[in-house]
Amino acid sequence: MINIHLNALESMIWTIIIGIVSGMLASRIMGHKGQGCLVDLLIGLVGGFVGGNVLGWLGVEWQGVIGQIGTAILGAVIVLWLWYKIVK
């Protein structure tokens, strides 16, 4: 029972770390500084969802932590691009 909770907690921590890193890197790719830890996390999490769907539609699946980060960065760049187009 303890292993199940540790695995869920570990997965949640990795998701947060990947979200922050992905959001920060996507902001830099788009030519902006990081938006702050919380905003970068949200951008990265939404980016992971968007990137996973886009790659799924294309039939592409990236494995491992590097694949998760790449997927989240791709999605976050798409989200930021759309956001900047809407705001302008």
mmCIF file with all atom_site columns, C-alpha atoms in Angstrom:
data_model
loop_
_atom_site.group_PDB
_atom_site.id
_atom_site.type_symbol
_atom_site.label_atom_id
_atom_site.label_alt_id
_atom_site.label_comp_id
_atom_site.label_asym_id
_atom_site.label_entity_id
_atom_site.label_seq_id
_atom_site.pdbx_PDB_ins_code
_atom_site.Cartn_x
_atom_site.Cartn_y
_atom_site.Cartn_z
_atom_site.occupancy
_atom_site.B_iso_or_equiv
_atom_site.pdbx_formal_charge
_atom_site.auth_seq_id
_atom_site.auth_comp_id
_atom_site.auth_asym_id
_atom_site.auth_atom_id
_atom_site.pdbx_PDB_model_num
ATOM 1  C CA . MET A 1 1  ? 0.000  0.000  0.000   1.00 0.00 ? 1  MET A CA 1
ATOM 2  C CA . ILE A 1 2  ? 2.841  2.415  0.792   1.00 0.00 ? 2  ILE A CA 1
ATOM 3  C CA . ASN A 1 3  ? 4.508  1.791  -2.591  1.00 0.00 ? 3  ASN A CA 1
ATOM 4  C CA . ILE A 1 4  ? 1.337  2.830  -4.392  1.00 0.00 ? 4  ILE A CA 1
ATOM 5  C CA . HIS A 1 5  ? 1.251  6.158  -2.548  1.00 0.00 ? 5  HIS A CA 1
ATOM 6  C CA . LEU A 1 6  ? 4.961  6.775  -3.068  1.00 0.00 ? 6  LEU A CA 1
ATOM 7  C CA . ASN A 1 7  ? 4.658  6.036  -6.775  1.00 0.00 ? 7  ASN A CA 1
ATOM 8  C CA . ALA A 1 8  ? 1.720  8.438  -7.091  1.00 0.00 ? 8  ALA A CA 1
ATOM 9  C CA . LEU A 1 9  ? 3.583  11.120 -5.138  1.00 0.00 ? 9  LEU A CA 1
ATOM 10 C CA . GLU A 1 10 ? 6.744  10.565 -7.178  1.00 0.00 ? 10 GLU A CA 1
ATOM 11 C CA . SER A 1 11 ? 4.734  10.802 -10.394 1.00 0.00 ? 11 SER A CA 1
ATOM 12 C CA . MET A 1 12 ? 3.118  14.046 -9.232  1.00 0.00 ? 12 MET A CA 1
ATOM 13 C CA . ILE A 1 13 ? 6.508  15.545 -8.328  1.00 0.00 ? 13 ILE A CA 1
ATOM 14 C CA . TRP A 1 14 ? 7.964  14.590 -11.739 1.00 0.00 ? 14 TRP A CA 1
ATOM 15 C CA . THR A 1 15 ? 4.916  16.091 -13.455 1.00 0.00 ? 15 THR A CA 1
ATOM 16 C CA . ILE A 1 16 ? 5.453  19.380 -11.615 1.00 0.00 ? 16 ILE A CA 1
ATOM 17 C CA . ILE A 1 17 ? 9.185  19.433 -12.394 1.00 0.00 ? 17 ILE A CA 1
ATOM 18 C CA . ILE A 1 18 ? 8.611  18.627 -16.072 1.00 0.00 ? 18 ILE A CA 1
ATOM 19 C CA . GLY A 1 19 ? 5.863  21.262 -16.236 1.00 0.00 ? 19 GLY A CA 1
ATOM 20 C CA . ILE A 1 20 ? 8.085  23.995 -14.783 1.00 0.00 ? 20 ILE A CA 1
ATOM 21 C CA . VAL A 1 21 ? 11.051 23.134 -17.011 1.00 0.00 ? 21 VAL A CA 1
ATOM 22 C CA . SER A 1 22 ? 8.882  22.842 -20.122 1.00 0.00 ? 22 SER A CA 1
ATOM 23 C CA . GLY A 1 23 ? 7.046  26.101 -19.488 1.00 0.00 ? 23 GLY A CA 1
ATOM 24 C CA . MET A 1 24 ? 10.305 27.951 -18.855 1.00 0.00 ? 24 MET A CA 1
ATOM 25 C CA . LEU A 1 25 ? 11.976 26.535 -21.977 1.00 0.00 ? 25 LEU A CA 1
ATOM 26 C CA . ALA A 1 26 ? 8.923  27.222 -24.140 1.00 0.00 ? 26 ALA A CA 1
ATOM 27 C CA . SER A 1 27 ? 8.890  30.836 -22.921 1.00 0.00 ? 27 SER A CA 1
ATOM 28 C CA . ARG A 1 28 ? 12.548 31.166 -23.864 1.00 0.00 ? 28 ARG A CA 1
ATOM 29 C CA . ILE A 1 29 ? 11.958 29.566 -27.278 1.00 0.00 ? 29 ILE A CA 1
ATOM 30 C CA . MET A 1 30 ? 9.192  32.105 -27.904 1.00 0.00 ? 30 MET A CA 1
ATOM 31 C CA . GLY A 1 31 ? 11.608 34.922 -27.027 1.00 0.00 ? 31 GLY A CA 1
ATOM 32 C CA . HIS A 1 32 ? 10.316 35.772 -23.552 1.00 0.00 ? 32 HIS A CA 1
ATOM 33 C CA . LYS A 1 33 ? 11.747 35.363 -20.095 1.00 0.00 ? 33 LYS A CA 1
ATOM 34 C CA . GLY A 1 34 ? 10.186 32.802 -17.794 1.00 0.00 ? 34 GLY A CA 1
ATOM 35 C CA . GLN A 1 35 ? 6.823  34.026 -16.516 1.00 0.00 ? 35 GLN A CA 1
ATOM 36 C CA . GLY A 1 36 ? 7.430  32.871 -12.945 1.00 0.00 ? 36 GLY A CA 1
ATOM 37 C CA . CYS A 1 37 ? 7.354  29.409 -11.463 1.00 0.00 ? 37 CYS A CA 1
ATOM 38 C CA . LEU A 1 38 ? 3.557  29.063 -11.187 1.00 0.00 ? 38 LEU A CA 1
ATOM 39 C CA . VAL A 1 39 ? 2.810  30.421 -14.668 1.00 0.00 ? 39 VAL A CA 1
ATOM 40 C CA . ASP A 1 40 ? 5.612  28.304 -16.178 1.00 0.00 ? 40 ASP A CA 1
ATOM 41 C CA . LEU A 1 41 ? 4.132  25.258 -14.408 1.00 0.00 ? 41 LEU A CA 1
ATOM 42 C CA . LEU A 1 42 ? 0.657  25.953 -15.797 1.00 0.00 ? 42 LEU A CA 1
ATOM 43 C CA . ILE A 1 43 ? 2.019  26.584 -19.299 1.00 0.00 ? 43 ILE A CA 1
ATOM 44 C CA . GLY A 1 44 ? 4.023  23.349 -19.102 1.00 0.00 ? 44 GLY A CA 1
ATOM 45 C CA . LEU A 1 45 ? 1.078  21.278 -17.836 1.00 0.00 ? 45 LEU A CA 1
ATOM 46 C CA . VAL A 1 46 ? -1.303 22.621 -20.470 1.00 0.00 ? 46 VAL A CA 1
ATOM 47 C CA . GLY A 1 47 ? 1.493  22.219 -23.016 1.00 0.00 ? 47 GLY A CA 1
ATOM 48 C CA . GLY A 1 48 ? 1.919  18.576 -22.054 1.00 0.00 ? 48 GLY A CA 1
ATOM 49 C CA . PHE A 1 49 ? -1.768 17.978 -22.669 1.00 0.00 ? 49 PHE A CA 1
ATOM 50 C CA . VAL A 1 50 ? -1.796 19.875 -25.974 1.00 0.00 ? 50 VAL A CA 1
ATOM 51 C CA . GLY A 1 51 ? 1.498  18.356 -27.146 1.00 0.00 ? 51 GLY A CA 1
ATOM 52 C CA . GLY A 1 52 ? 0.343  14.840 -26.261 1.00 0.00 ? 52 GLY A CA 1
ATOM 53 C CA . ASN A 1 53 ? -2.839 15.310 -28.269 1.00 0.00 ? 53 ASN A CA 1
ATOM 54 C CA . VAL A 1 54 ? -1.097 16.861 -31.274 1.00 0.00 ? 54 VAL A CA 1
ATOM 55 C CA . LEU A 1 55 ? 1.538  14.120 -31.382 1.00 0.00 ? 55 LEU A CA 1
ATOM 56 C CA . GLY A 1 56 ? -1.175 11.493 -30.844 1.00 0.00 ? 56 GLY A CA 1
ATOM 57 C CA . TRP A 1 57 ? -3.068 12.814 -33.877 1.00 0.00 ? 57 TRP A CA 1
ATOM 58 C CA . LEU A 1 58 ? 0.138  12.514 -35.877 1.00 0.00 ? 58 LEU A CA 1
ATOM 59 C CA . GLY A 1 59 ? 0.773  8.979  -34.612 1.00 0.00 ? 59 GLY A CA 1
ATOM 60 C CA . VAL A 1 60 ? 3.981  9.971  -32.780 1.00 0.00 ? 60 VAL A CA 1
ATOM 61 C CA . GLU A 1 61 ? 4.791  8.776  -29.261 1.00 0.00 ? 61 GLU A CA 1
ATOM 62 C CA . TRP A 1 62 ? 7.906  9.948  -27.416 1.00 0.00 ? 62 TRP A CA 1
ATOM 63 C CA . GLN A 1 63 ? 9.053  7.769  -24.513 1.00 0.00 ? 63 GLN A CA 1
ATOM 64 C CA . GLY A 1 64 ? 10.841 8.553  -21.257 1.00 0.00 ? 64 GLY A CA 1
ATOM 65 C CA . VAL A 1 65 ? 11.451 11.759 -19.376 1.00 0.00 ? 65 VAL A CA 1
ATOM 66 C CA . ILE A 1 66 ? 13.114 13.427 -22.374 1.00 0.00 ? 66 ILE A CA 1
ATOM 67 C CA . GLY A 1 67 ? 10.099 12.521 -24.517 1.00 0.00 ? 67 GLY A CA 1
ATOM 68 C CA . GLN A 1 68 ? 7.729  13.940 -21.893 1.00 0.00 ? 68 GLN A CA 1
ATOM 69 C CA . ILE A 1 69 ? 9.709  17.174 -21.731 1.00 0.00 ? 69 ILE A CA 1
ATOM 70 C CA . GLY A 1 70 ? 9.826  17.408 -25.545 1.00 0.00 ? 70 GLY A CA 1
ATOM 71 C CA . THR A 1 71 ? 6.092  16.785 -25.801 1.00 0.00 ? 71 THR A CA 1
ATOM 72 C CA . ALA A 1 72 ? 5.344  19.401 -23.143 1.00 0.00 ? 72 ALA A CA 1
ATOM 73 C CA . ILE A 1 73 ? 7.678  21.953 -24.764 1.00 0.00 ? 73 ILE A CA 1
ATOM 74 C CA . LEU A 1 74 ? 6.071  21.420 -28.172 1.00 0.00 ? 74 LEU A CA 1
ATOM 75 C CA . GLY A 1 75 ? 2.610  21.836 -26.700 1.00 0.00 ? 75 GLY A CA 1
ATOM 76 C CA . ALA A 1 76 ? 3.631  24.837 -24.585 1.00 0.00 ? 76 ALA A CA 1
ATOM 77 C CA . VAL A 1 77 ? 5.090  26.583 -27.637 1.00 0.00 ? 77 VAL A CA 1
ATOM 78 C CA . ILE A 1 78 ? 1.787  26.010 -29.440 1.00 0.00 ? 78 ILE A CA 1
ATOM 79 C CA . VAL A 1 79 ? -0.168 27.338 -26.431 1.00 0.00 ? 79 VAL A CA 1
ATOM 80 C CA . LEU A 1 80 ? 2.068  30.410 -26.101 1.00 0.00 ? 80 LEU A CA 1
ATOM 81 C CA . TRP A 1 81 ? 1.897  31.123 -29.837 1.00 0.00 ? 81 TRP A CA 1
ATOM 82 C CA . LEU A 1 82 ? -1.906 30.960 -29.750 1.00 0.00 ? 82 LEU A CA 1
ATOM 83 C CA . TRP A 1 83 ? -2.012 33.085 -26.585 1.00 0.00 ? 83 TRP A CA 1
ATOM 84 C CA . TYR A 1 84 ? 0.188  35.790 -28.108 1.00 0.00 ? 84 TYR A CA 1
ATOM 85 C CA . LYS A 1 85 ? -1.962 35.810 -31.271 1.00 0.00 ? 85 LYS A CA 1
ATOM 86 C CA . ILE A 1 86 ? -5.148 36.227 -29.210 1.00 0.00 ? 86 ILE A CA 1
ATOM 87 C CA . VAL A 1 87 ? -3.737 38.943 -26.933 1.00 0.00 ? 87 VAL A CA 1
ATOM 88 C CA . LYS A 1 88 ? -2.329 41.066 -29.792 1.00 0.00 ? 88 LYS A CA 1
#
